[in-house]
PDB file of C-alpha atoms in Angstrom:
ATOM      1  CA  GLU A  22       0.000   0.000   0.000  1.00 56.00           C
ATOM      2  CA  ALA A  23       1.031   3.592  -0.661  1.00 55.00           C
ATOM      3  CA  ALA A  24       3.068   5.255   2.069  1.00 91.00           C
ATOM      4  CA  VAL A  25       2.737   8.963   2.787  1.00 95.00           C
ATOM      5  CA  THR A  26       4.493  10.337   5.855  1.00 96.00           C
ATOM      6  CA  GLN A  27       3.823  13.737   7.354  1.00 97.00           C
ATOM      7  CA  SER A  28       5.881  15.638   9.902  1.00 96.00           C
ATOM      8  CA  PRO A  29       5.411  16.950  12.448  1.00 97.00           C
ATOM      9  CA  ARG A  30       2.228  15.215  13.624  1.00 95.00           C
ATOM     10  CA  ASN A  31       1.429  18.056  15.997  1.00 97.00           C
ATOM     11  CA  LYS A  32       2.610  21.648  15.976  1.00 97.00           C
ATOM     12  CA  VAL A  33       1.921  24.713  18.099  1.00 97.00           C
ATOM     13  CA  ALA A  34       2.954  28.005  16.494  1.00 97.00           C
ATOM     14  CA  VAL A  35       2.726  31.664  17.423  1.00 97.00           C
ATOM     15  CA  THR A  36       0.883  34.238  15.366  1.00 97.00           C
ATOM     16  CA  GLY A  37       3.256  35.776  12.826  1.00 97.00           C
ATOM     17  CA  GLY A  38       5.692  32.914  12.964  1.00 97.00           C
ATOM     18  CA  LYS A  39       6.799  30.756  10.070  1.00 97.00           C
ATOM     19  CA  VAL A  40       5.588  27.152   9.895  1.00 98.00           C
ATOM     20  CA  THR A  41       6.717  24.427   7.520  1.00 98.00           C
ATOM     21  CA  LEU A  42       4.797  21.179   7.177  1.00 98.00           C
ATOM     22  CA  SER A  43       6.604  18.344   5.440  1.00 98.00           C
ATOM     23  CA  CYS A  44       5.381  15.384   3.443  1.00 98.00           C
ATOM     24  CA  ASN A  45       7.288  12.438   2.007  1.00 98.00           C
ATOM     25  CA  GLN A  46       5.956   9.695  -0.262  1.00 97.00           C
ATOM     26  CA  THR A  47       7.754   6.537  -1.300  1.00 95.00           C
ATOM     27  CA  ASN A  48       5.471   5.493  -4.164  1.00 88.00           C
ATOM     28  CA  ASN A  49       7.030   7.443  -7.007  1.00 90.00           C
ATOM     29  CA  HIS A  50       3.716   9.239  -7.572  1.00 92.00           C
ATOM     30  CA  ASN A  51       3.866  12.304  -9.776  1.00 92.00           C
ATOM     31  CA  ASN A  52       1.033  14.158  -8.065  1.00 93.00           C
ATOM     32  CA  MET A  53       1.009  15.449  -4.502  1.00 95.00           C
ATOM     33  CA  TYR A  54      -1.595  17.493  -2.665  1.00 96.00           C
ATOM     34  CA  TRP A  55      -2.108  19.518   0.515  1.00 98.00           C
ATOM     35  CA  TYR A  56      -5.590  19.696   2.062  1.00 97.00           C
ATOM     36  CA  ARG A  57      -6.888  21.154   5.299  1.00 97.00           C
ATOM     37  CA  GLN A  58      -9.834  19.726   7.207  1.00 96.00           C
ATOM     38  CA  ASP A  59     -12.135  21.869   9.280  1.00 95.00           C
ATOM     39  CA  THR A  60     -15.471  21.138  10.900  1.00 89.00           C
ATOM     40  CA  GLY A  61     -18.277  22.223   8.606  1.00 86.00           C
ATOM     41  CA  HIS A  62     -16.003  22.525   5.566  1.00 88.00           C
ATOM     42  CA  GLY A  63     -14.633  19.060   4.972  1.00 87.00           C
ATOM     43  CA  LEU A  64     -11.309  18.755   3.166  1.00 94.00           C
ATOM     44  CA  ARG A  65     -10.288  21.709   1.035  1.00 95.00           C
ATOM     45  CA  LEU A  66      -7.418  21.767  -1.454  1.00 95.00           C
ATOM     46  CA  ILE A  67      -4.665  24.299  -0.721  1.00 97.00           C
ATOM     47  CA  HIS A  68      -1.868  23.506  -3.181  1.00 97.00           C
ATOM     48  CA  TYR A  69      -0.894  20.614  -5.399  1.00 95.00           C
ATOM     49  CA  SER A  70       1.967  19.540  -7.623  1.00 95.00           C
ATOM     50  CA  TYR A  71       2.394  17.507 -10.791  1.00 93.00           C
ATOM     51  CA  GLY A  72       6.059  16.765 -10.205  1.00 93.00           C
ATOM     52  CA  ALA A  73       9.367  18.077  -8.921  1.00 95.00           C
ATOM     53  CA  GLY A  74       9.654  21.815  -9.357  1.00 95.00           C
ATOM     54  CA  SER A  75       5.940  22.385  -9.993  1.00 94.00           C
ATOM     55  CA  THR A  76       3.323  23.829  -7.680  1.00 96.00           C
ATOM     56  CA  GLU A  77      -0.255  24.836  -8.456  1.00 95.00           C
ATOM     57  CA  LYS A  78      -2.831  26.778  -6.473  1.00 95.00           C
ATOM     58  CA  GLY A  79      -5.795  24.864  -5.183  1.00 93.00           C
ATOM     59  CA  ASP A  80      -9.115  26.238  -4.000  1.00 92.00           C
ATOM     60  CA  ILE A  81      -7.860  28.083  -0.877  1.00 96.00           C
ATOM     61  CA  PRO A  82      -4.197  29.060  -1.476  1.00 97.00           C
ATOM     62  CA  ASP A  83      -4.150  32.456   0.265  1.00 97.00           C
ATOM     63  CA  GLY A  84      -1.643  32.576   3.122  1.00 97.00           C
ATOM     64  CA  TYR A  85       0.148  29.419   2.007  1.00 98.00           C
ATOM     65  CA  LYS A  86       3.108  28.578  -0.200  1.00 98.00           C
ATOM     66  CA  ALA A  87       4.201  25.175  -1.413  1.00 98.00           C
ATOM     67  CA  SER A  88       7.498  23.664  -2.458  1.00 98.00           C
ATOM     68  CA  ARG A  89       8.214  20.434  -4.374  1.00 98.00           C
ATOM     69  CA  PRO A  90      11.988  20.033  -4.418  1.00 97.00           C
ATOM     70  CA  SER A  91      11.899  16.374  -5.413  1.00 97.00           C
ATOM     71  CA  GLN A  92       9.528  13.626  -6.513  1.00 96.00           C
ATOM     72  CA  GLU A  93       9.285  12.402  -2.918  1.00 97.00           C
ATOM     73  CA  ASN A  94       8.889  15.620  -0.945  1.00 98.00           C
ATOM     74  CA  PHE A  95       6.207  18.299  -0.855  1.00 98.00           C
ATOM     75  CA  SER A  96       6.160  21.051   1.777  1.00 98.00           C
ATOM     76  CA  LEU A  97       3.489  23.499   2.844  1.00 98.00           C
ATOM     77  CA  ILE A  98       4.779  26.828   4.153  1.00 98.00           C
ATOM     78  CA  LEU A  99       2.938  29.370   6.269  1.00 97.00           C
ATOM     79  CA  GLU A 100       5.165  32.458   6.139  1.00 95.00           C
ATOM     80  CA  LEU A 101       3.096  34.455   8.663  1.00 97.00           C
ATOM     81  CA  ALA A 102       0.864  32.065  10.572  1.00 97.00           C
ATOM     82  CA  THR A 103      -2.539  33.309  11.750  1.00 98.00           C
ATOM     83  CA  PRO A 104      -5.057  31.742  14.175  1.00 97.00           C
ATOM     84  CA  SER A 105      -7.409  31.122  11.219  1.00 97.00           C
ATOM     85  CA  GLN A 106      -4.860  28.599   9.947  1.00 98.00           C
ATOM     86  CA  THR A 107      -5.419  26.391  12.979  1.00 98.00           C
ATOM     87  CA  SER A 108      -6.550  23.145  11.404  1.00 97.00           C
ATOM     88  CA  VAL A 109      -5.655  19.568  10.545  1.00 97.00           C
ATOM     89  CA  TYR A 110      -3.548  19.355   7.402  1.00 98.00           C
ATOM     90  CA  PHE A 111      -3.388  16.292   5.166  1.00 97.00           C
ATOM     91  CA  CYS A 112      -0.900  15.479   2.458  1.00 97.00           C
ATOM     92  CA  ALA A 113      -1.744  13.022  -0.310  1.00 95.00           C
ATOM     93  CA  SER A 114      -0.042  11.494  -3.320  1.00 94.00           C
ATOM     94  CA  GLY A 115      -1.494   9.943  -6.441  1.00 89.00           C
ATOM     95  CA  GLY A 116      -0.555   8.733  -9.887  1.00 82.00           C
ATOM     96  CA  THR A 117      -1.484  10.175 -13.252  1.00 77.00           C
ATOM     97  CA  GLY A 118      -3.856   8.698 -15.791  1.00 70.00           C
ATOM     98  CA  GLY A 119      -7.421   7.629 -15.283  1.00 66.00           C
ATOM     99  CA  GLY A 120      -9.273   5.066 -13.274  1.00 69.00           C
ATOM    100  CA  SER A 121      -7.579   3.498 -10.292  1.00 70.00           C
ATOM    101  CA  GLN A 122      -4.177   4.902 -11.288  1.00 70.00           C
ATOM    102  CA  ASN A 123      -4.973   8.241  -9.717  1.00 78.00           C
ATOM    103  CA  THR A 124      -6.212   7.001  -6.352  1.00 85.00           C
ATOM    104  CA  LEU A 125      -5.070   9.473  -3.720  1.00 89.00           C
ATOM    105  CA  TYR A 126      -3.320   8.053  -0.663  1.00 91.00           C
ATOM    106  CA  PHE A 127      -3.284  10.199   2.431  1.00 93.00           C
ATOM    107  CA  GLY A 128      -0.893  10.732   5.297  1.00 95.00           C
ATOM    108  CA  ALA A 129      -1.988  10.604   8.930  1.00 94.00           C
ATOM    109  CA  GLY A 130      -2.352  14.368   9.202  1.00 96.00           C
ATOM    110  CA  THR A 131      -0.683  17.247  11.053  1.00 97.00           C
ATOM    111  CA  ARG A 132      -2.624  19.043  13.757  1.00 97.00           C
ATOM    112  CA  LEU A 133      -1.569  22.707  13.758  1.00 98.00           C
ATOM    113  CA  SER A 134      -2.570  25.208  16.430  1.00 98.00           C
ATOM    114  CA  VAL A 135      -1.676  28.874  15.917  1.00 98.00           C
ATOM    115  CA  LEU A 136      -1.902  30.859  19.156  1.00 96.00           C
TER     116      LEU A 136
ATOM    117  CA  GLN B  15     -16.542  24.772  -9.471  1.00 80.00           C
ATOM    118  CA  GLN B  16     -17.453  21.267  -8.393  1.00 87.00           C
ATOM    119  CA  LYS B  17     -19.873  21.037  -5.471  1.00 92.00           C
ATOM    120  CA  VAL B  18     -20.160  17.804  -3.503  1.00 95.00           C
ATOM    121  CA  GLN B  19     -22.877  17.357  -0.884  1.00 97.00           C
ATOM    122  CA  GLN B  20     -23.481  14.417   1.414  1.00 97.00           C
ATOM    123  CA  SER B  21     -26.515  13.276   3.359  1.00 97.00           C
ATOM    124  CA  PRO B  22     -27.400  12.588   6.043  1.00 97.00           C
ATOM    125  CA  GLU B  23     -24.947  14.515   8.226  1.00 96.00           C
ATOM    126  CA  SER B  24     -25.058  11.702  10.758  1.00 97.00           C
ATOM    127  CA  LEU B  25     -26.486   8.213  10.862  1.00 97.00           C
ATOM    128  CA  THR B  26     -26.942   5.712  13.667  1.00 97.00           C
ATOM    129  CA  VAL B  27     -27.521   2.074  12.776  1.00 96.00           C
ATOM    130  CA  SER B  28     -27.643  -1.175  14.670  1.00 96.00           C
ATOM    131  CA  GLU B  29     -24.902  -3.722  14.187  1.00 96.00           C
ATOM    132  CA  GLY B  30     -25.717  -5.885  11.169  1.00 90.00           C
ATOM    133  CA  ALA B  31     -28.281  -3.504   9.647  1.00 94.00           C
ATOM    134  CA  MET B  32     -27.595  -1.994   6.211  1.00 94.00           C
ATOM    135  CA  ALA B  33     -26.344   1.614   6.201  1.00 96.00           C
ATOM    136  CA  SER B  34     -26.908   3.806   3.152  1.00 97.00           C
ATOM    137  CA  LEU B  35     -25.130   7.095   2.472  1.00 98.00           C
ATOM    138  CA  ASN B  36     -25.868   9.589  -0.274  1.00 98.00           C
ATOM    139  CA  CYS B  37     -23.574  11.903  -2.233  1.00 98.00           C
ATOM    140  CA  THR B  38     -24.541  14.396  -4.930  1.00 97.00           C
ATOM    141  CA  PHE B  39     -22.167  16.256  -7.238  1.00 96.00           C
ATOM    142  CA  SER B  40     -22.606  19.156  -9.626  1.00 94.00           C
ATOM    143  CA  ASP B  41     -20.235  18.577 -12.555  1.00 89.00           C
ATOM    144  CA  ARG B  42     -21.716  16.168 -15.110  1.00 86.00           C
ATOM    145  CA  SER B  43     -18.283  15.608 -16.661  1.00 85.00           C
ATOM    146  CA  SER B  44     -17.022  14.015 -13.421  1.00 89.00           C
ATOM    147  CA  ASP B  45     -15.710  10.551 -14.101  1.00 85.00           C
ATOM    148  CA  ASN B  46     -13.956   9.324 -11.004  1.00 90.00           C
ATOM    149  CA  PHE B  47     -15.635   8.738  -7.640  1.00 94.00           C
ATOM    150  CA  ARG B  48     -14.320   7.435  -4.351  1.00 95.00           C
ATOM    151  CA  TRP B  49     -15.556   6.787  -0.870  1.00 97.00           C
ATOM    152  CA  TYR B  50     -13.097   7.251   1.986  1.00 97.00           C
ATOM    153  CA  ARG B  51     -13.418   6.415   5.672  1.00 97.00           C
ATOM    154  CA  GLN B  52     -11.810   8.372   8.493  1.00 96.00           C
ATOM    155  CA  HIS B  53     -11.727   7.074  12.034  1.00 96.00           C
ATOM    156  CA  SER B  54     -11.525   9.737  14.708  1.00 92.00           C
ATOM    157  CA  GLY B  55      -8.099  11.416  14.741  1.00 88.00           C
ATOM    158  CA  LYS B  56      -6.795   9.299  11.874  1.00 90.00           C
ATOM    159  CA  GLY B  57      -6.038   9.647   8.173  1.00 91.00           C
ATOM    160  CA  LEU B  58      -8.240   8.708   5.233  1.00 94.00           C
ATOM    161  CA  GLU B  59      -8.684   5.142   4.049  1.00 93.00           C
ATOM    162  CA  VAL B  60     -10.025   4.536   0.539  1.00 93.00           C
ATOM    163  CA  LEU B  61     -12.942   2.086   0.588  1.00 96.00           C
ATOM    164  CA  VAL B  62     -14.219   1.818  -2.975  1.00 96.00           C
ATOM    165  CA  SER B  63     -13.646   3.548  -6.305  1.00 94.00           C
ATOM    166  CA  ILE B  64     -16.143   3.674  -9.160  1.00 94.00           C
ATOM    167  CA  PHE B  65     -15.718   5.075 -12.664  1.00 91.00           C
ATOM    168  CA  SER B  66     -18.873   4.100 -14.601  1.00 92.00           C
ATOM    169  CA  ASP B  67     -22.588   3.880 -13.924  1.00 94.00           C
ATOM    170  CA  GLY B  68     -23.694   0.856 -11.945  1.00 96.00           C
ATOM    171  CA  GLU B  69     -22.341  -0.856  -8.867  1.00 97.00           C
ATOM    172  CA  LYS B  70     -18.875  -1.647  -7.527  1.00 96.00           C
ATOM    173  CA  GLU B  71     -18.366  -3.873  -4.514  1.00 96.00           C
ATOM    174  CA  GLU B  72     -15.309  -3.962  -2.238  1.00 95.00           C
ATOM    175  CA  GLY B  73     -15.781  -6.258   0.743  1.00 95.00           C
ATOM    176  CA  SER B  74     -18.758  -5.045   2.747  1.00 96.00           C
ATOM    177  CA  PHE B  75     -18.892  -1.720   0.856  1.00 97.00           C
ATOM    178  CA  THR B  76     -20.884  -1.178  -2.357  1.00 98.00           C
ATOM    179  CA  ALA B  77     -20.838   2.041  -4.359  1.00 98.00           C
ATOM    180  CA  HIS B  78     -23.666   2.809  -6.768  1.00 97.00           C
ATOM    181  CA  LEU B  79     -23.188   5.533  -9.393  1.00 96.00           C
ATOM    182  CA  ASN B  80     -25.892   7.236 -11.416  1.00 95.00           C
ATOM    183  CA  ARG B  81     -24.318  10.101 -13.322  1.00 93.00           C
ATOM    184  CA  ALA B  82     -27.571  11.159 -14.996  1.00 93.00           C
ATOM    185  CA  SER B  83     -29.029  11.978 -11.571  1.00 95.00           C
ATOM    186  CA  LEU B  84     -25.662  13.240 -10.234  1.00 96.00           C
ATOM    187  CA  HIS B  85     -25.705  10.731  -7.380  1.00 97.00           C
ATOM    188  CA  VAL B  86     -23.264   8.245  -5.949  1.00 97.00           C
ATOM    189  CA  PHE B  87     -24.332   6.076  -3.018  1.00 98.00           C
ATOM    190  CA  LEU B  88     -22.460   3.965  -0.502  1.00 98.00           C
ATOM    191  CA  HIS B  89     -24.054   0.936   1.112  1.00 98.00           C
ATOM    192  CA  ILE B  90     -22.420  -0.742   4.094  1.00 97.00           C
ATOM    193  CA  ARG B  91     -23.474  -4.358   4.500  1.00 96.00           C
ATOM    194  CA  GLU B  92     -23.695  -5.741   8.048  1.00 95.00           C
ATOM    195  CA  PRO B  93     -21.776  -2.889   9.672  1.00 96.00           C
ATOM    196  CA  GLN B  94     -19.802  -3.547  12.846  1.00 96.00           C
ATOM    197  CA  PRO B  95     -19.054  -1.096  15.684  1.00 96.00           C
ATOM    198  CA  SER B  96     -15.546  -0.783  14.189  1.00 96.00           C
ATOM    199  CA  ASP B  97     -17.180   0.784  11.116  1.00 96.00           C
ATOM    200  CA  SER B  98     -18.153   3.810  13.215  1.00 97.00           C
ATOM    201  CA  ALA B  99     -16.343   6.665  11.461  1.00 97.00           C
ATOM    202  CA  LEU B 100     -16.670   9.678   9.185  1.00 97.00           C
ATOM    203  CA  TYR B 101     -17.429   8.655   5.587  1.00 98.00           C
ATOM    204  CA  LEU B 102     -16.288  11.024   2.858  1.00 97.00           C
ATOM    205  CA  CYS B 103     -17.382  11.156  -0.754  1.00 97.00           C
ATOM    206  CA  ALA B 104     -14.741  12.425  -3.191  1.00 96.00           C
ATOM    207  CA  VAL B 105     -15.245  13.358  -6.838  1.00 94.00           C
ATOM    208  CA  MET B 106     -12.606  13.898  -9.499  1.00 88.00           C
ATOM    209  CA  THR B 107     -12.710  15.060 -13.091  1.00 75.00           C
ATOM    210  CA  ASN B 108      -9.718  13.626 -14.925  1.00 66.00           C
ATOM    211  CA  SER B 109      -9.671  16.468 -17.428  1.00 65.00           C
ATOM    212  CA  ALA B 110      -9.444  18.998 -14.586  1.00 64.00           C
ATOM    213  CA  GLY B 111      -6.054  18.015 -13.279  1.00 68.00           C
ATOM    214  CA  ASN B 112      -6.852  15.010 -11.077  1.00 74.00           C
ATOM    215  CA  LYS B 113      -8.089  17.170  -8.222  1.00 82.00           C
ATOM    216  CA  LEU B 114     -10.380  15.559  -5.684  1.00 88.00           C
ATOM    217  CA  THR B 115     -13.298  17.541  -4.298  1.00 92.00           C
ATOM    218  CA  PHE B 116     -14.721  16.245  -1.027  1.00 95.00           C
ATOM    219  CA  GLY B 117     -18.077  16.395   0.644  1.00 96.00           C
ATOM    220  CA  ILE B 118     -18.280  17.328   4.323  1.00 96.00           C
ATOM    221  CA  GLY B 119     -18.963  13.729   5.280  1.00 96.00           C
ATOM    222  CA  THR B 120     -21.516  11.543   7.025  1.00 97.00           C
ATOM    223  CA  ARG B 121     -20.713  10.461  10.561  1.00 97.00           C
ATOM    224  CA  VAL B 122     -21.821   6.881  11.081  1.00 98.00           C
ATOM    225  CA  LEU B 123     -22.318   5.302  14.498  1.00 97.00           C
ATOM    226  CA  VAL B 124     -22.868   1.565  14.650  1.00 97.00           C
ATOM    227  CA  ARG B 125     -24.476   0.428  17.900  1.00 96.00           C
ATOM    228  CA  PRO B 126     -23.806  -3.101  19.194  1.00 94.00           C
TER     229      PRO B 126
END
């Protein structure tokens, strides 16, 4: 089964501070994604990537940057963290093509609290 | 933009009784549908994927897709208390960059 590892699992940050969430996948998937999950909103797409060096804006990119330095790694960066960014963040990876090839596999999540 | 809605918001069933969850989507060109399960405080586990109208069974989970009516259903056969979780419907349009759009979820509680 696909393996997606997120770090840290829990993070407490101060308002205005910089936060970096990391994600590593060992499945050689081209596509990687960052979602946040909030009560009443479900999972919402922040940024995604089609491969090393590429990043694309998702549905709610404001306040976030992303970096894909390699096939395996995809980071989410909060340059100036705000309390509204308190959430649970999920990273996912998936293949290209149709059908079952593009099943998204998710990490265990990072719980971020911005005080 | 794709809209995905799920109903009911929560569902309580007795152990062994069928549970049925509903998901509606807005984009008729959608061609890739998945149901995920999320136990409290955990990540997402894919249960069943379906890509054409009709039914797809994976273990005790059956997805039923009707694109004309913009519905995809999930039926859980003989649920156990361990099936108590948040169930998420996810819809993808392959031509739109393989992005998954999620519903808010249905919280299922299975009583012994």
